Amino acid sequence: FYQAYGQQHPAVILLRGTGDKAFCAGGDVKAIWASKQLQKDFFFHEYQMNYLISQLPVPHVAIYRGIVMGGGVGISIHGSHRIATETSLFAMPETAIGLFPDVGGSWVLPRLMQDQPSLGMYLGLTGARLRGFDLKEAGVATHFVPSDKLPALEDALCGLTPADCPSDPGRMKDLVNDIISSFEVTSGDCSLAAHWDQIFSCFGAGSVEEILERLREDGSDWAVKTVDELAKMSPTSLKVTFEALRRGAALHDIRATFEMEYTITQHLMRDGADFFEGVRAKLVDKDQNPRWSPSRLQEMTDVAHYFQPGPGHQTWGPA
């Protein structure tokens, strides 16, 4: 689809979920868990699509009704326009199943808030949920439009004719932005507002261990709860996520991000990796009691090899 229509002008790509429950909650993780071939192929092709979206010259508008997680983030976050509503629920909870926030998350998360990569670190490590106007304040969404205004907004976008559109493809995004802005609400309640300083201070630390140390020193109810949440996550995933976001913040090319992330996924798909235990505990047996290996953060001393291709690993590239 993106290869066929993504270069046309004038054009607008409008992406929405069916119904109000979810925009997209992600791929079938259990299917990947059960298939060696999917473990190799799924991420390869998923990242190719994510990269294509990041390179589109045409406006790409995603409307976030309901849940936005996993692959749903990948098919929208790299587009030009992302619209949150009061029903939006965004999270990247991959550390809870032995993965890391991929689909370009290591590029996006450090850049959500200018000069504050610690916000993305907080979201990536904890899998914290953002709701409603939180998405706009955190930089996940570009606009916030109440649900009752969405039908009129969609009509306005879908009703554009070639005569309405500028000849310059670059200005087409400006036109779409102006249309969305005419329906936008620019202020609202943000659940993160009470904790900005704590997030910036604690998650701006130089290691996962130091983040935990700062949270314990903070001692507030929010900090104690955050420590408890991090204790549930795969220690391997926490360390890999921290390093991926640190490296992602320094990259200058999103293509290099997907190359890096594909390398990581191939390591995390090896036999006995935490991914298989995380999916078993969360989604298959549903006992909610994953037995991580290693089980303690202190046992994870070096994750550098996760960023180097292993024997027989395929190298990722665009379609």
PDB file of C-alpha atoms in Angstrom:
ATOM      1  CA  PHE A   1       0.000   0.000   0.000  1.00  0.00           C
ATOM      2  CA  TYR A   2       2.650   2.515   1.029  1.00  0.00           C
ATOM      3  CA  GLN A   3       4.834   1.665  -1.946  1.00  0.00           C
ATOM      4  CA  ALA A   4       1.862   2.079  -4.304  1.00  0.00           C
ATOM      5  CA  TYR A   5       0.307   5.255  -2.917  1.00  0.00           C
ATOM      6  CA  GLY A   6       2.915   6.887  -0.709  1.00  0.00           C
ATOM      7  CA  GLN A   7       4.520   8.870  -3.525  1.00  0.00           C
ATOM      8  CA  GLN A   8       1.341  10.217  -5.108  1.00  0.00           C
ATOM      9  CA  HIS A   9       0.457  13.904  -5.033  1.00  0.00           C
ATOM     10  CA  PRO A  10      -1.900  15.292  -4.045  1.00  0.00           C
ATOM     11  CA  ALA A  11      -2.795  12.658  -1.477  1.00  0.00           C
ATOM     12  CA  VAL A  12      -3.572  12.163   2.211  1.00  0.00           C
ATOM     13  CA  ILE A  13      -3.290   8.801   3.949  1.00  0.00           C
ATOM     14  CA  LEU A  14      -5.810   8.485   6.796  1.00  0.00           C
ATOM     15  CA  LEU A  15      -5.327   5.583   9.195  1.00  0.00           C
ATOM     16  CA  ARG A  16      -7.871   4.553  11.813  1.00  0.00           C
ATOM     17  CA  GLY A  17      -8.938   1.447  13.665  1.00  0.00           C
ATOM     18  CA  THR A  18     -12.237  -0.362  13.271  1.00  0.00           C
ATOM     19  CA  GLY A  19     -14.514   0.741  16.097  1.00  0.00           C
ATOM     20  CA  ASP A  20     -13.576   2.608  19.260  1.00  0.00           C
ATOM     21  CA  LYS A  21     -11.823  -0.085  21.314  1.00  0.00           C
ATOM     22  CA  ALA A  22      -8.423   0.136  19.661  1.00  0.00           C
ATOM     23  CA  PHE A  23      -6.491   1.910  16.958  1.00  0.00           C
ATOM     24  CA  CYS A  24      -4.117  -1.064  16.961  1.00  0.00           C
ATOM     25  CA  ALA A  25      -2.889  -3.111  19.912  1.00  0.00           C
ATOM     26  CA  GLY A  26      -0.003  -4.632  17.947  1.00  0.00           C
ATOM     27  CA  GLY A  27       0.877  -7.858  16.211  1.00  0.00           C
ATOM     28  CA  ASP A  28       0.054 -11.405  17.265  1.00  0.00           C
ATOM     29  CA  VAL A  29       2.850 -11.904  19.763  1.00  0.00           C
ATOM     30  CA  LYS A  30       1.700 -15.443  20.560  1.00  0.00           C
ATOM     31  CA  ALA A  31       2.036 -16.384  16.886  1.00  0.00           C
ATOM     32  CA  ILE A  32       5.603 -15.056  16.849  1.00  0.00           C
ATOM     33  CA  TRP A  33       6.286 -16.915  20.103  1.00  0.00           C
ATOM     34  CA  ALA A  34       5.252 -20.193  18.456  1.00  0.00           C
ATOM     35  CA  SER A  35       6.961 -19.838  15.062  1.00  0.00           C
ATOM     36  CA  LYS A  36      10.688 -19.831  14.374  1.00  0.00           C
ATOM     37  CA  GLN A  37      10.085 -18.471  10.886  1.00  0.00           C
ATOM     38  CA  LEU A  38       7.964 -15.577  12.128  1.00  0.00           C
ATOM     39  CA  GLN A  39      10.618 -14.739  14.708  1.00  0.00           C
ATOM     40  CA  LYS A  40      12.943 -14.059  11.821  1.00  0.00           C
ATOM     41  CA  ASP A  41      10.592 -12.649   9.194  1.00  0.00           C
ATOM     42  CA  PHE A  42       7.965 -10.683  11.109  1.00  0.00           C
ATOM     43  CA  PHE A  43      10.257  -8.017  12.542  1.00  0.00           C
ATOM     44  CA  PHE A  44      12.190  -7.721   9.281  1.00  0.00           C
ATOM     45  CA  HIS A  45       9.103  -6.837   7.253  1.00  0.00           C
ATOM     46  CA  GLU A  46       7.455  -4.852  10.047  1.00  0.00           C
ATOM     47  CA  TYR A  47      10.460  -2.556  10.261  1.00  0.00           C
ATOM     48  CA  GLN A  48      10.488  -2.154   6.483  1.00  0.00           C
ATOM     49  CA  MET A  49       6.929  -0.846   6.658  1.00  0.00           C
ATOM     50  CA  ASN A  50       7.756   1.415   9.605  1.00  0.00           C
ATOM     51  CA  TYR A  51      10.681   2.851   7.662  1.00  0.00           C
ATOM     52  CA  LEU A  52       8.537   3.437   4.566  1.00  0.00           C
ATOM     53  CA  ILE A  53       6.091   5.451   6.665  1.00  0.00           C
ATOM     54  CA  SER A  54       8.932   7.548   8.075  1.00  0.00           C
ATOM     55  CA  GLN A  55       9.974   8.486   4.536  1.00  0.00           C
ATOM     56  CA  LEU A  56       6.551   9.352   3.113  1.00  0.00           C
ATOM     57  CA  PRO A  57       6.367  12.733   1.367  1.00  0.00           C
ATOM     58  CA  VAL A  58       2.563  12.772   1.719  1.00  0.00           C
ATOM     59  CA  PRO A  59       0.617  13.569   4.909  1.00  0.00           C
ATOM     60  CA  HIS A  60      -0.006  10.473   7.030  1.00  0.00           C
ATOM     61  CA  VAL A  61      -2.790  10.974   9.584  1.00  0.00           C
ATOM     62  CA  ALA A  62      -3.404   8.407  12.339  1.00  0.00           C
ATOM     63  CA  ILE A  63      -6.458   8.760  14.558  1.00  0.00           C
ATOM     64  CA  TYR A  64      -5.864   7.256  17.982  1.00  0.00           C
ATOM     65  CA  ARG A  65      -9.215   5.896  19.105  1.00  0.00           C
ATOM     66  CA  GLY A  66      -8.637   3.515  22.020  1.00  0.00           C
ATOM     67  CA  ILE A  67      -5.521   1.380  22.479  1.00  0.00           C
ATOM     68  CA  VAL A  68      -2.235   2.201  20.744  1.00  0.00           C
ATOM     69  CA  MET A  69       0.490  -0.325  21.546  1.00  0.00           C
ATOM     70  CA  GLY A  70       3.240  -2.371  19.930  1.00  0.00           C
ATOM     71  CA  GLY A  71       2.863  -2.571  16.177  1.00  0.00           C
ATOM     72  CA  GLY A  72       0.135   0.065  16.397  1.00  0.00           C
ATOM     73  CA  VAL A  73       2.825   2.505  17.469  1.00  0.00           C
ATOM     74  CA  GLY A  74       5.026   1.457  14.547  1.00  0.00           C
ATOM     75  CA  ILE A  75       2.388   2.075  11.866  1.00  0.00           C
ATOM     76  CA  SER A  76       1.630   5.574  13.126  1.00  0.00           C
ATOM     77  CA  ILE A  77       4.351   7.212  15.199  1.00  0.00           C
ATOM     78  CA  HIS A  78       6.601   7.889  12.183  1.00  0.00           C
ATOM     79  CA  GLY A  79       3.842   9.603  10.215  1.00  0.00           C
ATOM     80  CA  SER A  80       3.339  13.346   9.991  1.00  0.00           C
ATOM     81  CA  HIS A  81       0.148  13.657  12.064  1.00  0.00           C
ATOM     82  CA  ARG A  82      -1.118  11.685  15.065  1.00  0.00           C
ATOM     83  CA  ILE A  83      -4.426  12.632  16.644  1.00  0.00           C
ATOM     84  CA  ALA A  84      -5.253  11.710  20.239  1.00  0.00           C
ATOM     85  CA  THR A  85      -8.760  11.716  21.683  1.00  0.00           C
ATOM     86  CA  GLU A  86     -10.153  11.311  25.198  1.00  0.00           C
ATOM     87  CA  THR A  87     -10.321   7.529  24.560  1.00  0.00           C
ATOM     88  CA  SER A  88      -6.646   7.146  23.591  1.00  0.00           C
ATOM     89  CA  LEU A  89      -4.472   4.763  25.596  1.00  0.00           C
ATOM     90  CA  PHE A  90      -0.802   4.546  24.590  1.00  0.00           C
ATOM     91  CA  ALA A  91       1.906   2.295  26.001  1.00  0.00           C
ATOM     92  CA  MET A  92       5.054   0.449  25.006  1.00  0.00           C
ATOM     93  CA  PRO A  93       5.032  -2.374  27.582  1.00  0.00           C
ATOM     94  CA  GLU A  94       7.572  -4.629  25.892  1.00  0.00           C
ATOM     95  CA  THR A  95       9.925  -4.940  28.885  1.00  0.00           C
ATOM     96  CA  ALA A  96       7.143  -6.925  30.607  1.00  0.00           C
ATOM     97  CA  ILE A  97       7.417  -9.714  28.014  1.00  0.00           C
ATOM     98  CA  GLY A  98      11.173  -9.842  27.531  1.00  0.00           C
ATOM     99  CA  LEU A  99      11.373  -7.489  24.561  1.00  0.00           C
ATOM    100  CA  PHE A 100      12.194  -3.794  24.210  1.00  0.00           C
ATOM    101  CA  PRO A 101      10.268  -0.823  22.745  1.00  0.00           C
ATOM    102  CA  ASP A 102      11.042  -1.445  19.091  1.00  0.00           C
ATOM    103  CA  VAL A 103       9.248  -0.383  15.849  1.00  0.00           C
ATOM    104  CA  GLY A 104      11.556   2.633  15.882  1.00  0.00           C
ATOM    105  CA  GLY A 105      10.969   3.308  19.579  1.00  0.00           C
ATOM    106  CA  SER A 106      14.668   3.767  20.166  1.00  0.00           C
ATOM    107  CA  TRP A 107      14.514   6.693  17.721  1.00  0.00           C
ATOM    108  CA  VAL A 108      11.179   8.170  18.809  1.00  0.00           C
ATOM    109  CA  LEU A 109      11.237   7.859  22.595  1.00  0.00           C
ATOM    110  CA  PRO A 110      14.412   9.904  23.208  1.00  0.00           C
ATOM    111  CA  ARG A 111      12.962  12.652  20.969  1.00  0.00           C
ATOM    112  CA  LEU A 112       9.425  12.959  22.384  1.00  0.00           C
ATOM    113  CA  MET A 113      10.270  16.039  24.402  1.00  0.00           C
ATOM    114  CA  GLN A 114      13.022  18.357  23.228  1.00  0.00           C
ATOM    115  CA  ASP A 115      16.154  18.113  25.378  1.00  0.00           C
ATOM    116  CA  GLN A 116      14.434  15.665  27.757  1.00  0.00           C
ATOM    117  CA  PRO A 117      15.213  12.082  26.657  1.00  0.00           C
ATOM    118  CA  SER A 118      14.404  10.988  30.203  1.00  0.00           C
ATOM    119  CA  LEU A 119      10.679  11.052  29.397  1.00  0.00           C
ATOM    120  CA  GLY A 120      11.168   8.400  26.713  1.00  0.00           C
ATOM    121  CA  MET A 121      13.385   6.436  29.071  1.00  0.00           C
ATOM    122  CA  TYR A 122      10.588   6.443  31.643  1.00  0.00           C
ATOM    123  CA  LEU A 123       7.980   5.280  29.130  1.00  0.00           C
ATOM    124  CA  GLY A 124      10.283   2.668  27.594  1.00  0.00           C
ATOM    125  CA  LEU A 125      11.458   1.066  30.827  1.00  0.00           C
ATOM    126  CA  THR A 126       8.205   1.107  32.778  1.00  0.00           C
ATOM    127  CA  GLY A 127       5.656   0.648  29.985  1.00  0.00           C
ATOM    128  CA  ALA A 128       3.651   3.422  31.674  1.00  0.00           C
ATOM    129  CA  ARG A 129       0.252   4.112  30.148  1.00  0.00           C
ATOM    130  CA  LEU A 130      -0.650   7.504  28.719  1.00  0.00           C
ATOM    131  CA  ARG A 131      -4.291   8.446  28.358  1.00  0.00           C
ATOM    132  CA  GLY A 132      -6.134  11.193  26.537  1.00  0.00           C
ATOM    133  CA  PHE A 133      -4.354  14.532  26.636  1.00  0.00           C
ATOM    134  CA  ASP A 134      -1.248  12.851  28.078  1.00  0.00           C
ATOM    135  CA  LEU A 135      -0.363  11.797  24.520  1.00  0.00           C
ATOM    136  CA  LYS A 136      -0.291  15.390  23.304  1.00  0.00           C
ATOM    137  CA  GLU A 137       1.676  16.672  26.294  1.00  0.00           C
ATOM    138  CA  ALA A 138       4.224  13.863  25.973  1.00  0.00           C
ATOM    139  CA  GLY A 139       4.752  14.450  22.251  1.00  0.00           C
ATOM    140  CA  VAL A 140       3.290  11.102  21.182  1.00  0.00           C
ATOM    141  CA  ALA A 141       0.372  12.842  19.464  1.00  0.00           C
ATOM    142  CA  THR A 142       0.692  15.985  17.379  1.00  0.00           C
ATOM    143  CA  HIS A 143      -2.919  17.067  18.068  1.00  0.00           C
ATOM    144  CA  PHE A 144      -5.801  16.396  20.452  1.00  0.00           C
ATOM    145  CA  VAL A 145      -9.294  16.337  18.951  1.00  0.00           C
ATOM    146  CA  PRO A 146     -12.392  15.315  20.952  1.00  0.00           C
ATOM    147  CA  SER A 147     -14.151  12.229  19.629  1.00  0.00           C
ATOM    148  CA  ASP A 148     -17.334  14.095  18.776  1.00  0.00           C
ATOM    149  CA  LYS A 149     -15.373  16.248  16.317  1.00  0.00           C
ATOM    150  CA  LEU A 150     -13.692  13.343  14.530  1.00  0.00           C
ATOM    151  CA  PRO A 151     -16.453  12.667  11.963  1.00  0.00           C
ATOM    152  CA  ALA A 152     -16.317  16.275  10.784  1.00  0.00           C
ATOM    153  CA  LEU A 153     -12.518  16.193  10.707  1.00  0.00           C
ATOM    154  CA  GLU A 154     -12.487  12.995   8.661  1.00  0.00           C
ATOM    155  CA  ASP A 155     -15.042  14.490   6.273  1.00  0.00           C
ATOM    156  CA  ALA A 156     -12.873  17.574   5.850  1.00  0.00           C
ATOM    157  CA  LEU A 157      -9.792  15.499   5.042  1.00  0.00           C
ATOM    158  CA  CYS A 158     -11.567  13.009   2.805  1.00  0.00           C
ATOM    159  CA  GLY A 159     -13.405  15.819   1.028  1.00  0.00           C
ATOM    160  CA  LEU A 160     -10.232  17.445  -0.264  1.00  0.00           C
ATOM    161  CA  THR A 161     -10.064  17.651  -4.058  1.00  0.00           C
ATOM    162  CA  PRO A 162      -6.986  18.200  -6.234  1.00  0.00           C
ATOM    163  CA  ALA A 163      -8.145  21.796  -6.730  1.00  0.00           C
ATOM    164  CA  ASP A 164      -7.937  22.354  -2.953  1.00  0.00           C
ATOM    165  CA  CYS A 165      -4.350  21.139  -2.715  1.00  0.00           C
ATOM    166  CA  PRO A 166      -1.117  23.086  -3.217  1.00  0.00           C
ATOM    167  CA  SER A 167       1.155  22.053  -6.042  1.00  0.00           C
ATOM    168  CA  ASP A 168       4.099  21.710  -3.668  1.00  0.00           C
ATOM    169  CA  PRO A 169       3.969  18.343  -1.834  1.00  0.00           C
ATOM    170  CA  GLY A 170       5.696  19.902   1.170  1.00  0.00           C
ATOM    171  CA  ARG A 171       2.911  22.430   1.593  1.00  0.00           C
ATOM    172  CA  MET A 172       0.343  19.649   1.501  1.00  0.00           C
ATOM    173  CA  LYS A 173       1.315  18.691   5.050  1.00  0.00           C
ATOM    174  CA  ASP A 174       0.798  22.309   6.099  1.00  0.00           C
ATOM    175  CA  LEU A 175      -2.698  22.253   4.628  1.00  0.00           C
ATOM    176  CA  VAL A 176      -3.557  19.042   6.484  1.00  0.00           C
ATOM    177  CA  ASN A 177      -2.100  20.495   9.667  1.00  0.00           C
ATOM    178  CA  ASP A 178      -4.295  23.588   9.336  1.00  0.00           C
ATOM    179  CA  ILE A 179      -7.400  21.459   8.865  1.00  0.00           C
ATOM    180  CA  ILE A 180      -6.660  19.326  11.930  1.00  0.00           C
ATOM    181  CA  SER A 181      -5.802  22.395  14.001  1.00  0.00           C
ATOM    182  CA  SER A 182      -9.234  23.870  13.270  1.00  0.00           C
ATOM    183  CA  PHE A 183     -10.778  20.983  15.254  1.00  0.00           C
ATOM    184  CA  GLU A 184      -8.073  20.792  17.924  1.00  0.00           C
ATOM    185  CA  VAL A 185      -8.340  21.379  21.655  1.00  0.00           C
ATOM    186  CA  THR A 186      -5.028  22.836  22.805  1.00  0.00           C
ATOM    187  CA  SER A 187      -5.216  22.393  26.571  1.00  0.00           C
ATOM    188  CA  GLY A 188      -6.247  19.601  28.911  1.00  0.00           C
ATOM    189  CA  ASP A 189      -5.352  17.593  31.998  1.00  0.00           C
ATOM    190  CA  CYS A 190      -2.106  15.623  31.967  1.00  0.00           C
ATOM    191  CA  SER A 191      -1.489  12.860  34.493  1.00  0.00           C
ATOM    192  CA  LEU A 192       2.266  13.310  34.141  1.00  0.00           C
ATOM    193  CA  ALA A 193       2.218  16.959  35.187  1.00  0.00           C
ATOM    194  CA  ALA A 194       2.627  16.202  38.899  1.00  0.00           C
ATOM    195  CA  HIS A 195       5.712  14.069  38.226  1.00  0.00           C
ATOM    196  CA  TRP A 196       7.648  15.883  35.498  1.00  0.00           C
ATOM    197  CA  ASP A 197      10.523  16.843  37.812  1.00  0.00           C
ATOM    198  CA  GLN A 198      10.772  13.330  39.228  1.00  0.00           C
ATOM    199  CA  ILE A 199      10.755  11.751  35.775  1.00  0.00           C
ATOM    200  CA  PHE A 200      13.412  14.127  34.485  1.00  0.00           C
ATOM    201  CA  SER A 201      15.597  13.662  37.549  1.00  0.00           C
ATOM    202  CA  CYS A 202      15.285   9.919  38.152  1.00  0.00           C
ATOM    203  CA  PHE A 203      15.171   8.712  34.550  1.00  0.00           C
ATOM    204  CA  GLY A 204      17.957  11.039  33.486  1.00  0.00           C
ATOM    205  CA  ALA A 205      20.396   8.820  35.382  1.00  0.00           C
ATOM    206  CA  GLY A 206      23.307   7.063  33.703  1.00  0.00           C
ATOM    207  CA  SER A 207      22.205   3.456  34.252  1.00  0.00           C
ATOM    208  CA  VAL A 208      19.195   1.373  35.225  1.00  0.00           C
ATOM    209  CA  GLU A 209      20.748   0.801  38.632  1.00  0.00           C
ATOM    210  CA  GLU A 210      21.149   4.531  39.180  1.00  0.00           C
ATOM    211  CA  ILE A 211      17.549   5.142  38.101  1.00  0.00           C
ATOM    212  CA  LEU A 212      16.396   2.711  40.787  1.00  0.00           C
ATOM    213  CA  GLU A 213      18.700   4.323  43.332  1.00  0.00           C
ATOM    214  CA  ARG A 214      17.278   7.783  42.605  1.00  0.00           C
ATOM    215  CA  LEU A 215      13.713   6.478  42.828  1.00  0.00           C
ATOM    216  CA  ARG A 216      14.414   4.910  46.219  1.00  0.00           C
ATOM    217  CA  GLU A 217      15.981   8.136  47.423  1.00  0.00           C
ATOM    218  CA  ASP A 218      12.907  10.024  46.218  1.00  0.00           C
ATOM    219  CA  GLY A 219      10.712   7.819  48.405  1.00  0.00           C
ATOM    220  CA  SER A 220       7.367   9.269  47.282  1.00  0.00           C
ATOM    221  CA  ASP A 221       4.365   7.033  46.646  1.00  0.00           C
ATOM    222  CA  TRP A 222       4.890   7.521  42.890  1.00  0.00           C
ATOM    223  CA  ALA A 223       8.568   6.539  43.167  1.00  0.00           C
ATOM    224  CA  VAL A 224       7.832   3.462  45.300  1.00  0.00           C
ATOM    225  CA  LYS A 225       5.172   2.320  42.839  1.00  0.00           C
ATOM    226  CA  THR A 226       7.582   2.860  39.934  1.00  0.00           C
ATOM    227  CA  VAL A 227      10.276   0.762  41.641  1.00  0.00           C
ATOM    228  CA  ASP A 228       7.718  -2.000  42.156  1.00  0.00           C
ATOM    229  CA  GLU A 229       6.747  -1.878  38.469  1.00  0.00           C
ATOM    230  CA  LEU A 230      10.361  -2.044  37.302  1.00  0.00           C
ATOM    231  CA  ALA A 231      10.945  -5.056  39.557  1.00  0.00           C
ATOM    232  CA  LYS A 232       8.393  -7.001  37.489  1.00  0.00           C
ATOM    233  CA  MET A 233      10.209  -6.434  34.208  1.00  0.00           C
ATOM    234  CA  SER A 234      12.805  -8.636  32.563  1.00  0.00           C
ATOM    235  CA  PRO A 235      16.241  -7.518  33.811  1.00  0.00           C
ATOM    236  CA  THR A 236      17.637  -8.261  30.355  1.00  0.00           C
ATOM    237  CA  SER A 237      14.952  -6.129  28.726  1.00  0.00           C
ATOM    238  CA  LEU A 238      15.582  -3.251  31.111  1.00  0.00           C
ATOM    239  CA  LYS A 239      19.305  -3.216  30.359  1.00  0.00           C
ATOM    240  CA  VAL A 240      18.834  -3.657  26.599  1.00  0.00           C
ATOM    241  CA  THR A 241      16.146  -0.965  26.496  1.00  0.00           C
ATOM    242  CA  PHE A 242      18.293   1.503  28.388  1.00  0.00           C
ATOM    243  CA  GLU A 243      21.192   0.967  26.002  1.00  0.00           C
ATOM    244  CA  ALA A 244      18.982   1.033  22.897  1.00  0.00           C
ATOM    245  CA  LEU A 245      17.450   4.375  23.899  1.00  0.00           C
ATOM    246  CA  ARG A 246      20.860   5.761  24.799  1.00  0.00           C
ATOM    247  CA  ARG A 247      22.269   4.752  21.420  1.00  0.00           C
ATOM    248  CA  GLY A 248      19.113   5.773  19.578  1.00  0.00           C
ATOM    249  CA  ALA A 249      19.333   9.295  20.965  1.00  0.00           C
ATOM    250  CA  ALA A 250      22.760   9.670  19.354  1.00  0.00           C
ATOM    251  CA  LEU A 251      21.827   8.332  15.916  1.00  0.00           C
ATOM    252  CA  HIS A 252      21.357  10.735  13.003  1.00  0.00           C
ATOM    253  CA  ASP A 253      19.518   8.364  10.645  1.00  0.00           C
ATOM    254  CA  ILE A 254      16.314   6.472  11.395  1.00  0.00           C
ATOM    255  CA  ARG A 255      17.395   3.728   9.001  1.00  0.00           C
ATOM    256  CA  ALA A 256      20.292   2.954  11.344  1.00  0.00           C
ATOM    257  CA  THR A 257      17.735   2.662  14.142  1.00  0.00           C
ATOM    258  CA  PHE A 258      15.879  -0.148  12.406  1.00  0.00           C
ATOM    259  CA  GLU A 259      19.152  -1.889  11.583  1.00  0.00           C
ATOM    260  CA  MET A 260      20.048  -1.757  15.280  1.00  0.00           C
ATOM    261  CA  GLU A 261      16.625  -2.894  16.441  1.00  0.00           C
ATOM    262  CA  TYR A 262      16.515  -5.842  14.073  1.00  0.00           C
ATOM    263  CA  THR A 263      19.884  -7.003  15.388  1.00  0.00           C
ATOM    264  CA  ILE A 264      18.546  -6.798  18.944  1.00  0.00           C
ATOM    265  CA  THR A 265      15.390  -8.754  18.128  1.00  0.00           C
ATOM    266  CA  GLN A 266      17.394 -11.627  16.672  1.00  0.00           C
ATOM    267  CA  HIS A 267      19.291 -11.966  19.941  1.00  0.00           C
ATOM    268  CA  LEU A 268      16.054 -11.760  21.950  1.00  0.00           C
ATOM    269  CA  MET A 269      14.531 -14.561  19.828  1.00  0.00           C
ATOM    270  CA  ARG A 270      17.221 -17.093  20.708  1.00  0.00           C
ATOM    271  CA  ASP A 271      16.188 -20.298  22.466  1.00  0.00           C
ATOM    272  CA  GLY A 272      15.668 -19.786  26.182  1.00  0.00           C
ATOM    273  CA  ALA A 273      15.465 -15.995  25.952  1.00  0.00           C
ATOM    274  CA  ASP A 274      13.167 -14.035  28.254  1.00  0.00           C
ATOM    275  CA  PHE A 275      10.762 -13.299  25.401  1.00  0.00           C
ATOM    276  CA  PHE A 276       9.476 -16.870  25.447  1.00  0.00           C
ATOM    277  CA  GLU A 277       9.046 -16.875  29.206  1.00  0.00           C
ATOM    278  CA  GLY A 278       7.411 -13.449  29.202  1.00  0.00           C
ATOM    279  CA  VAL A 279       4.839 -14.379  26.560  1.00  0.00           C
ATOM    280  CA  ARG A 280       4.165 -17.687  28.325  1.00  0.00           C
ATOM    281  CA  ALA A 281       3.501 -15.982  31.659  1.00  0.00           C
ATOM    282  CA  LYS A 282       1.555 -12.985  30.331  1.00  0.00           C
ATOM    283  CA  LEU A 283      -0.342 -14.312  27.319  1.00  0.00           C
ATOM    284  CA  VAL A 284      -0.288 -18.132  27.164  1.00  0.00           C
ATOM    285  CA  ASP A 285      -0.533 -19.639  30.666  1.00  0.00           C
ATOM    286  CA  LYS A 286      -1.415 -16.214  32.108  1.00  0.00           C
ATOM    287  CA  ASP A 287       0.034 -17.007  35.534  1.00  0.00           C
ATOM    288  CA  GLN A 288       1.629 -13.533  35.555  1.00  0.00           C
ATOM    289  CA  ASN A 289       4.751 -15.030  37.126  1.00  0.00           C
ATOM    290  CA  PRO A 290       7.603 -14.978  34.602  1.00  0.00           C
ATOM    291  CA  ARG A 291      10.838 -16.624  35.659  1.00  0.00           C
ATOM    292  CA  TRP A 292      13.410 -14.330  34.117  1.00  0.00           C
ATOM    293  CA  SER A 293      16.940 -15.493  33.363  1.00  0.00           C
ATOM    294  CA  PRO A 294      18.926 -13.877  34.786  1.00  0.00           C
ATOM    295  CA  SER A 295      16.477 -12.997  37.521  1.00  0.00           C
ATOM    296  CA  ARG A 296      18.389 -10.067  38.990  1.00  0.00           C
ATOM    297  CA  LEU A 297      19.556  -6.840  37.426  1.00  0.00           C
ATOM    298  CA  GLN A 298      22.979  -7.222  39.039  1.00  0.00           C
ATOM    299  CA  GLU A 299      23.596 -10.351  36.971  1.00  0.00           C
ATOM    300  CA  MET A 300      23.258  -8.394  33.721  1.00  0.00           C
ATOM    301  CA  THR A 301      26.687  -6.819  33.508  1.00  0.00           C
ATOM    302  CA  ASP A 302      27.104  -6.251  29.762  1.00  0.00           C
ATOM    303  CA  VAL A 303      24.619  -6.022  26.892  1.00  0.00           C
ATOM    304  CA  ALA A 304      27.001  -4.864  24.153  1.00  0.00           C
ATOM    305  CA  HIS A 305      26.705  -8.152  22.261  1.00  0.00           C
ATOM    306  CA  TYR A 306      22.959  -7.551  21.713  1.00  0.00           C
ATOM    307  CA  PHE A 307      23.964  -4.735  19.374  1.00  0.00           C
ATOM    308  CA  GLN A 308      26.318  -6.850  17.281  1.00  0.00           C
ATOM    309  CA  PRO A 309      25.026  -9.336  14.666  1.00  0.00           C
ATOM    310  CA  GLY A 310      25.406 -12.913  15.818  1.00  0.00           C
ATOM    311  CA  PRO A 311      26.360 -15.969  13.762  1.00  0.00           C
ATOM    312  CA  GLY A 312      23.829 -16.526  10.994  1.00  0.00           C
ATOM    313  CA  HIS A 313      21.935 -13.316  11.708  1.00  0.00           C
ATOM    314  CA  GLN A 314      20.335 -11.551   8.754  1.00  0.00           C
ATOM    315  CA  THR A 315      21.073  -7.863   8.165  1.00  0.00           C
ATOM    316  CA  TRP A 316      18.031  -5.598   7.954  1.00  0.00           C
ATOM    317  CA  GLY A 317      17.500  -3.245   4.994  1.00  0.00           C
ATOM    318  CA  PRO A 318      14.641  -1.179   3.514  1.00  0.00           C
ATOM    319  CA  ALA A 319      12.242  -2.714   1.020  1.00  0.00           C
TER     320      ALA A 319
END
